[in-house]
Coordinates of C-alpha atoms in Angstrom, one line a residue:
X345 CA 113.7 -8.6 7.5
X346 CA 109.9 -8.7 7.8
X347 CA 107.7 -6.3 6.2
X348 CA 104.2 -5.8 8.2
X349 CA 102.8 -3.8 6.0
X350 CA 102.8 -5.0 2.3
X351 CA 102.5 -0.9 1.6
X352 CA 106.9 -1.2 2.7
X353 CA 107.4 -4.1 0.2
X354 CA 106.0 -2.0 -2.9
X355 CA 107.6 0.7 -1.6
X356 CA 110.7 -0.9 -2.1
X357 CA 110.5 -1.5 -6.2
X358 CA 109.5 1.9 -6.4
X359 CA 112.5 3.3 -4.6
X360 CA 114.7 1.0 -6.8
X361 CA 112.7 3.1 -9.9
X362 CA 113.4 6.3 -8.2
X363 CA 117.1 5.5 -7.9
X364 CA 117.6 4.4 -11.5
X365 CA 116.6 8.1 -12.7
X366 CA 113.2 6.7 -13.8
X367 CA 110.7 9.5 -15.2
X368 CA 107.8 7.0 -15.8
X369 CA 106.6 4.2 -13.2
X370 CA 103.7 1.7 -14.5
X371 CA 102.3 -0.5 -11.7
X372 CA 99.9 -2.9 -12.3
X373 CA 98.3 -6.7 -12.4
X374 CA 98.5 -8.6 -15.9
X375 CA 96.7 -12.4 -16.3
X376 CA 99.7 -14.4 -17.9
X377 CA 99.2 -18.2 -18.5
X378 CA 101.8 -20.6 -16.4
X379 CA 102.4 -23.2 -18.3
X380 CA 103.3 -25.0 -15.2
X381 CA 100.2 -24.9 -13.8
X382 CA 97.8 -25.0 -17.0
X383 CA 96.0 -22.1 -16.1
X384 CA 96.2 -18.2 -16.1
X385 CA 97.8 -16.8 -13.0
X386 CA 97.4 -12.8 -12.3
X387 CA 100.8 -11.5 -12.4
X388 CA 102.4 -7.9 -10.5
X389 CA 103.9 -5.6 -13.3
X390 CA 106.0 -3.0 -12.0
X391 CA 108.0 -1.2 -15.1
X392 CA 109.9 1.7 -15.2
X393 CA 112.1 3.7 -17.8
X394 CA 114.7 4.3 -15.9
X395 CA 119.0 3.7 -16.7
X396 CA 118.5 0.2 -16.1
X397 CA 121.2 -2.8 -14.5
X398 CA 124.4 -3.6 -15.6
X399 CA 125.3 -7.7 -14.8
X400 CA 127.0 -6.5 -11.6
X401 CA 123.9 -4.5 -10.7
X402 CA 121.7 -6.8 -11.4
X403 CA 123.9 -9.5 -9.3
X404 CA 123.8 -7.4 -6.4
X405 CA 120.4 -7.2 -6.9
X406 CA 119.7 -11.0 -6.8
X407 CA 121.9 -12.1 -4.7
X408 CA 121.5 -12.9 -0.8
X409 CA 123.6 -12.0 2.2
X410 CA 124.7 -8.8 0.5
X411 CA 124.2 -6.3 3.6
X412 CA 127.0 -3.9 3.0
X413 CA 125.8 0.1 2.4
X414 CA 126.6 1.0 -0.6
X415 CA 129.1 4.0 0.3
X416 CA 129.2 5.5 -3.2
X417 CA 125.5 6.2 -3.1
X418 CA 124.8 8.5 -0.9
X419 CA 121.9 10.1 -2.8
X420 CA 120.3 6.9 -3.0
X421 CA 117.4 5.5 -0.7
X422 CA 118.4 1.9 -1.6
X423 CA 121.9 1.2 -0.2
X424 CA 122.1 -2.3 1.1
X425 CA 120.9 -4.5 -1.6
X426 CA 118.7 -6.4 0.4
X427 CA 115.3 -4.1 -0.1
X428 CA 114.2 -6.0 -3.6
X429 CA 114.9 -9.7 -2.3
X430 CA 112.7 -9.2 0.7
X431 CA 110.7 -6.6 -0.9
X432 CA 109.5 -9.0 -4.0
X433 CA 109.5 -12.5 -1.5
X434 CA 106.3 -10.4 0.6
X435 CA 104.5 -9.9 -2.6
X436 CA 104.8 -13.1 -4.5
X437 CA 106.9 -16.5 -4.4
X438 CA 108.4 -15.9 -7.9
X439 CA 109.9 -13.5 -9.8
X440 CA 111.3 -12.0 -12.8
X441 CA 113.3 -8.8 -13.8
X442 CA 114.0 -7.9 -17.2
X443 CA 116.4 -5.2 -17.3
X444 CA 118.1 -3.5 -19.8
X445 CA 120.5 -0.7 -20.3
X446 CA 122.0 1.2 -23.0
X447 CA 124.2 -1.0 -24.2
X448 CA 123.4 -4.4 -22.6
X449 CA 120.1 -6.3 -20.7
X450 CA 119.8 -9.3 -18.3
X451 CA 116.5 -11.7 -17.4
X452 CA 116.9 -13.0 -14.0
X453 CA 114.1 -15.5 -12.3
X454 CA 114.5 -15.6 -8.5
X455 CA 112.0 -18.5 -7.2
X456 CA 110.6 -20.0 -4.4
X457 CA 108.8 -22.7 -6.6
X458 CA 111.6 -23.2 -8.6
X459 CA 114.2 -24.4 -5.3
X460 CA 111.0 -26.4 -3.6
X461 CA 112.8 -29.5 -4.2
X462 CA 116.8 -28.1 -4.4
X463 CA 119.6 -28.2 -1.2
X464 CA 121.1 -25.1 -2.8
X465 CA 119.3 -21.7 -4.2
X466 CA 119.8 -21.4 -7.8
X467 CA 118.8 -18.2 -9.1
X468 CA 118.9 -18.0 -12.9
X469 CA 120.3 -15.3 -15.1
X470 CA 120.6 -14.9 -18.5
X471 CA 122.6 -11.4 -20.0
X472 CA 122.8 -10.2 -23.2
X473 CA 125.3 -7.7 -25.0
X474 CA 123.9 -5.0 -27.4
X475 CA 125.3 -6.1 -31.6
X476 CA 124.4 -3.5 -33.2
X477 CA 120.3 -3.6 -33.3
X478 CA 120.3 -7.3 -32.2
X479 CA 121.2 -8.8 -28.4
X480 CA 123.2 -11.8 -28.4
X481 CA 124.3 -14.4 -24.9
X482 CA 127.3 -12.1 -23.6
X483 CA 129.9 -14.8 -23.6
X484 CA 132.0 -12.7 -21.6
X485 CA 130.1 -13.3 -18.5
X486 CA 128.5 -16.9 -19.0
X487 CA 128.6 -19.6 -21.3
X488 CA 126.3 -20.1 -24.0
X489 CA 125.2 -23.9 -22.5
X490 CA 124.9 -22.1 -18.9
X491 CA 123.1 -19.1 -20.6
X492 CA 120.3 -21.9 -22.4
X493 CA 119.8 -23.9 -19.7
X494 CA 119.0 -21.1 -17.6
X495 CA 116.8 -19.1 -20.3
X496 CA 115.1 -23.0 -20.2
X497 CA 113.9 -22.7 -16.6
X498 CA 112.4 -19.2 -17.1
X499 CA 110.4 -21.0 -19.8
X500 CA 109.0 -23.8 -17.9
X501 CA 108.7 -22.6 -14.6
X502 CA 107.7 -18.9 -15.4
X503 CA 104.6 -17.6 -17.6
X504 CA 107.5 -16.3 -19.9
X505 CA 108.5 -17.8 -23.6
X506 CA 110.9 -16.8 -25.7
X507 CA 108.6 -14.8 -28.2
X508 CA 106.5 -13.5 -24.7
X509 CA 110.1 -12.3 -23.1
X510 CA 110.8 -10.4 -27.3
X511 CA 107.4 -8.7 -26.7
X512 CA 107.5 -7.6 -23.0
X513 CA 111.5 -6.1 -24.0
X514 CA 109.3 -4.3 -26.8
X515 CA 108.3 -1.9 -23.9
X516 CA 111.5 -0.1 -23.2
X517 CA 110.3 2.5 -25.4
X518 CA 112.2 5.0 -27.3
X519 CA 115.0 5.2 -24.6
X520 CA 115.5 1.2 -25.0
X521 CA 116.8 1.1 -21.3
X522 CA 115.1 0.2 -18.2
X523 CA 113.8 -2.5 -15.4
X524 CA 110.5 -4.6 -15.5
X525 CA 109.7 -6.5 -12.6
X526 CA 106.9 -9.5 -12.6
X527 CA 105.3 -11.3 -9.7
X528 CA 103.4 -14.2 -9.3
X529 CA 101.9 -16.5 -7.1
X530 CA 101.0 -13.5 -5.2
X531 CA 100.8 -13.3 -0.9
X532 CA 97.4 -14.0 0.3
X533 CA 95.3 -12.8 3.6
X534 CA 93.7 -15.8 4.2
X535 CA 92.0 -17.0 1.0
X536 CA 91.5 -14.0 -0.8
X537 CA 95.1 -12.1 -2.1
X538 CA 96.8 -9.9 0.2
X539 CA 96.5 -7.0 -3.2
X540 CA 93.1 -6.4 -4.5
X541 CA 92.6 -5.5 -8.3
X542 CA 89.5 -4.2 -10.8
X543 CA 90.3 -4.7 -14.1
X544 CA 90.5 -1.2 -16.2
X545 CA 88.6 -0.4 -18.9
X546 CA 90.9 -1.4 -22.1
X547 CA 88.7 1.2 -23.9
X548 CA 90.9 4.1 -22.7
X549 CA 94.2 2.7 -23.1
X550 CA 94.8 -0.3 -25.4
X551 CA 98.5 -0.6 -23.8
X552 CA 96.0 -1.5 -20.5
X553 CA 94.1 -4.2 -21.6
X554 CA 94.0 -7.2 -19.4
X555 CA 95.3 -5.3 -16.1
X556 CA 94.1 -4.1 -13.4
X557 CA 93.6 -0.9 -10.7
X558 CA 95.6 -1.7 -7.6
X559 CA 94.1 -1.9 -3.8
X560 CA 95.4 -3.2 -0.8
X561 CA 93.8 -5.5 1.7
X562 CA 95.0 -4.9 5.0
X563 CA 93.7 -4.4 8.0
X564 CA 95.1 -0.9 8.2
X565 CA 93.9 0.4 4.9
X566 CA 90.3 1.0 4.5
X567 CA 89.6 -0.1 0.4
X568 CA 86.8 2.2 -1.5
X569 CA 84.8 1.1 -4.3
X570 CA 85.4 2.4 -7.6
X571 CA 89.0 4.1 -6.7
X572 CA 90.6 3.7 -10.1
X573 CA 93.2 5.7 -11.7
X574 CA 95.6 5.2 -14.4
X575 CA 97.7 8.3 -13.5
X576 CA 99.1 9.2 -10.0
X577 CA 99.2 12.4 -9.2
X578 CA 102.0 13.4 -6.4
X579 CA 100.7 15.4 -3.7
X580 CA 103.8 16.8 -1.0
X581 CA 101.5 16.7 1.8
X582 CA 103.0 20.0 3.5
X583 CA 101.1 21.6 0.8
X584 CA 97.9 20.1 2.3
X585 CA 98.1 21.0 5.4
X586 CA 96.0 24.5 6.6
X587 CA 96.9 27.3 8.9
X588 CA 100.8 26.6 8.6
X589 CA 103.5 27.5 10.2
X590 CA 107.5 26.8 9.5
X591 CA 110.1 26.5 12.0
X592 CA 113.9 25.7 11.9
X593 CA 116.0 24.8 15.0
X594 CA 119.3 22.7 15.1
X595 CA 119.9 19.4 16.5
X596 CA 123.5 17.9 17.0
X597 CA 124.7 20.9 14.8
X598 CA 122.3 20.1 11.8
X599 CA 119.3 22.3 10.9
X600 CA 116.0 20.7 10.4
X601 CA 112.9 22.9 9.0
X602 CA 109.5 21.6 10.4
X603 CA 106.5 22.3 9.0
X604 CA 102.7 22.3 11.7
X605 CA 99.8 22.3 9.8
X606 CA 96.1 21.1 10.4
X607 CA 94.3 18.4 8.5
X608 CA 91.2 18.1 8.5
X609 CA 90.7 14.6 7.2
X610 CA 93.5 13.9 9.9
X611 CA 91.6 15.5 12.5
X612 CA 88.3 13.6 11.4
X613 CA 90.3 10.2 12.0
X614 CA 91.6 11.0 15.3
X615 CA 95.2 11.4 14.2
X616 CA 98.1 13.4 14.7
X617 CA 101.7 13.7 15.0
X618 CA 104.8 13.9 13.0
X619 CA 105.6 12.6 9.2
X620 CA 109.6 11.6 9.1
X621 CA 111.4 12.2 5.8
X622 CA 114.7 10.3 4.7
X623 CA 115.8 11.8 1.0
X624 CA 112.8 12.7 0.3
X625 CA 110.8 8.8 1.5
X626 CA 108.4 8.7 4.3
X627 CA 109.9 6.8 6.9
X628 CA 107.8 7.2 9.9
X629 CA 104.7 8.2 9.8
X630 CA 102.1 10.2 12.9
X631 CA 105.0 10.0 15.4
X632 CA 103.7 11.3 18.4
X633 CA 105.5 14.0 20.4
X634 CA 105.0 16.2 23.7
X635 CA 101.1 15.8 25.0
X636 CA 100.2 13.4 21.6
X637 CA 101.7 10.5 23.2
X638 CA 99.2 10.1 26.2
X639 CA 95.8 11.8 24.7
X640 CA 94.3 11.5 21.1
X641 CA 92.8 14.8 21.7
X642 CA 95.8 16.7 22.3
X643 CA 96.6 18.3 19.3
X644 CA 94.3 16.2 17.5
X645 CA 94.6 16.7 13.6
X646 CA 97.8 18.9 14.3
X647 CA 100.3 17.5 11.5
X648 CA 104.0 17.8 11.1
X649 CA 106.6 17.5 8.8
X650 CA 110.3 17.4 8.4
X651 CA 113.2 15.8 6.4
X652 CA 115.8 14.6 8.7
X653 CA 118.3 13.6 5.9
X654 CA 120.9 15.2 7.1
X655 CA 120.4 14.1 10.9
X656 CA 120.1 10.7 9.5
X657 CA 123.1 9.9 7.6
X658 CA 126.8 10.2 8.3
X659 CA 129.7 11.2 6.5
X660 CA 130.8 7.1 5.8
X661 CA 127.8 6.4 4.4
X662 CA 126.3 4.9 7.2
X663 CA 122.5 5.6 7.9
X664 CA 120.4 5.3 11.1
X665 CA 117.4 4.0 8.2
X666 CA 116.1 0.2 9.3
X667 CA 116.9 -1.7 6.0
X668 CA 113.0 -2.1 5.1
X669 CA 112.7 1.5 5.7
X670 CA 110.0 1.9 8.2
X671 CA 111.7 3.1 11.3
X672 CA 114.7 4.4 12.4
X673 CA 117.0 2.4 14.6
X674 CA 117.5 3.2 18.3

């Protein structure tokens, strides 16, 4: 799986946030020092608050050549298990997840730089078991040798220590569960990197200091200067459109409601067409129907929108989603 647009692989952790019941999403970059490389590297923090991963979540998580749907799910976007892997490997060569749920929390380190030199992929995992107000190694799952020797390669090959891995579980919060994510040795676009940070001012949030506003060079998304935030605001984009209208009409027995609106910043671009919704994710953006597909100026700033959830999905869980989530399949 290849994602074109780096846009798909963030989308990716976020859907994993969403999925976990997560009320509160920080994204941002972090300078850590890699001990590795004597020198600061910046570093992707994704951290939610959400229920967290058991082991076996986790695992599935991790591990490759898990392509099965997850049938039990059907409420979820991520089903397959193979969104993260490919996801986090677009980003940045290494990884690691902290996560941590109510009553016990895992480190994992997936990493390119770590196998450079290995036949076999070794992905290292540590898990712990809640004792009262204390974690110890869950001996239940791996050995206390296996569960050292592991927590040792997060040390030296990841900007993590022990005391640094104590702090950054500090941020759970008052719920004490859910999932941070950190990424390094970040994808470039040529020689500059493919993500494109200002640092914030640590004057308005001491939690902030050090990190920086997100942007994203790529040739399809114009940056602008000084487009900070430090709180996303969700905007359904039905709700942005003018002079609507709303229409329902069955297709294969289901009933899809589609909303035609015009955008003016839309129009102003020379774009139209139709925004496809899976649960509530936007799959496919501007596809063009009728007249759209042969003139720009037909129907020029005309924008629709549906949810095709239930046109999507079928009853065994299968779903006509491509696995990084930016099409449909034929």
């Amino acid at each position: 799986m290849i994602y074109s647009w780096i846009f798909g692989a963030l989308a990716e952790l976020i859907d994993n946030s969403r999925d976990a019941g997560a009320s509160r999403l920080d994204i941002s970059i972090e300078s850590m020092f890699l001990k590795k490389e004597d020198t600061y590297v910046p570093v992707l923090c994704v951290i939610d608050d959400g229920h967290g991963m058991t082991y076996d979540d986790m695992m599935r998580m991790i591990s490759f050549g898990n392509k099965g749907p997850n049938k039990q799910c059907p409420d979820k976007i991520g089903r397959c298990g193979v969104g993260f892997k490919t996801g986090a490997m677009k980003l940045g060569k290494d990884v690691v997840v902290l996560t941590q749920t109510s009553s016990s929390g895992s480190v994992a380190f997936l990493s390119q730089s770590f196998n450079e030199e290995k036949g076999n992929v070794e992905i290292p995992v540590v898990t712990y078991r809640k004792e009262g107000q204390h974690m110890e190694f869950d001996l239940s799952i791996q050995s206390e040798a296996t569960a050292k020797y592991h927590l040792n390669a997060i040390k030296n090959f990841s900007p993590f220590t022990k005391y640094y891995l104590g702090e950054k579980i500090g941020l759970f919060g008052e719920q004490d569960t859910g999932t941070q994510i950190y990424i390094w040795n970040l994808d470039k676009w040529g020689t500059n990197y493919t993500l494109e940070w200002h640092s914030g001012k640590s004057s308005e949030n001491p939690m902030r200091k050090g990190r920086g506003d997100i942007l994203i060079r790529s040739r399809r998304v114009r940056s602008r200067q000084g487009q900070l935030s430090n709180k996303v605001k969700s905007r359904p984009l039905a709700k942005t459109l003018n002079n609507t209208s709303i229409m329902s009409g069955e297709i294969m027995g289901m009933t899809i409601v589609l909303t035609l609106g015009m955008s003016k910043v839309e129009c102003e671009r020379m774009n139209c067409g139709i925004f496809l919704y899976w649960h509530g994710r936007l799959i496919e953006p501007y596809k063009r129907v009728g007249g759209q597909k042969h003139s720009a100026d037909t129907g020029r700033g005309l924008i629709g929108v549906a949810d095709i959830t239930d046109l999507i999905d079928e009853e065994d869980g299968h779903s006509w989603v491509l696995n990084n989530k930016q099409g449909f399949k034929d």
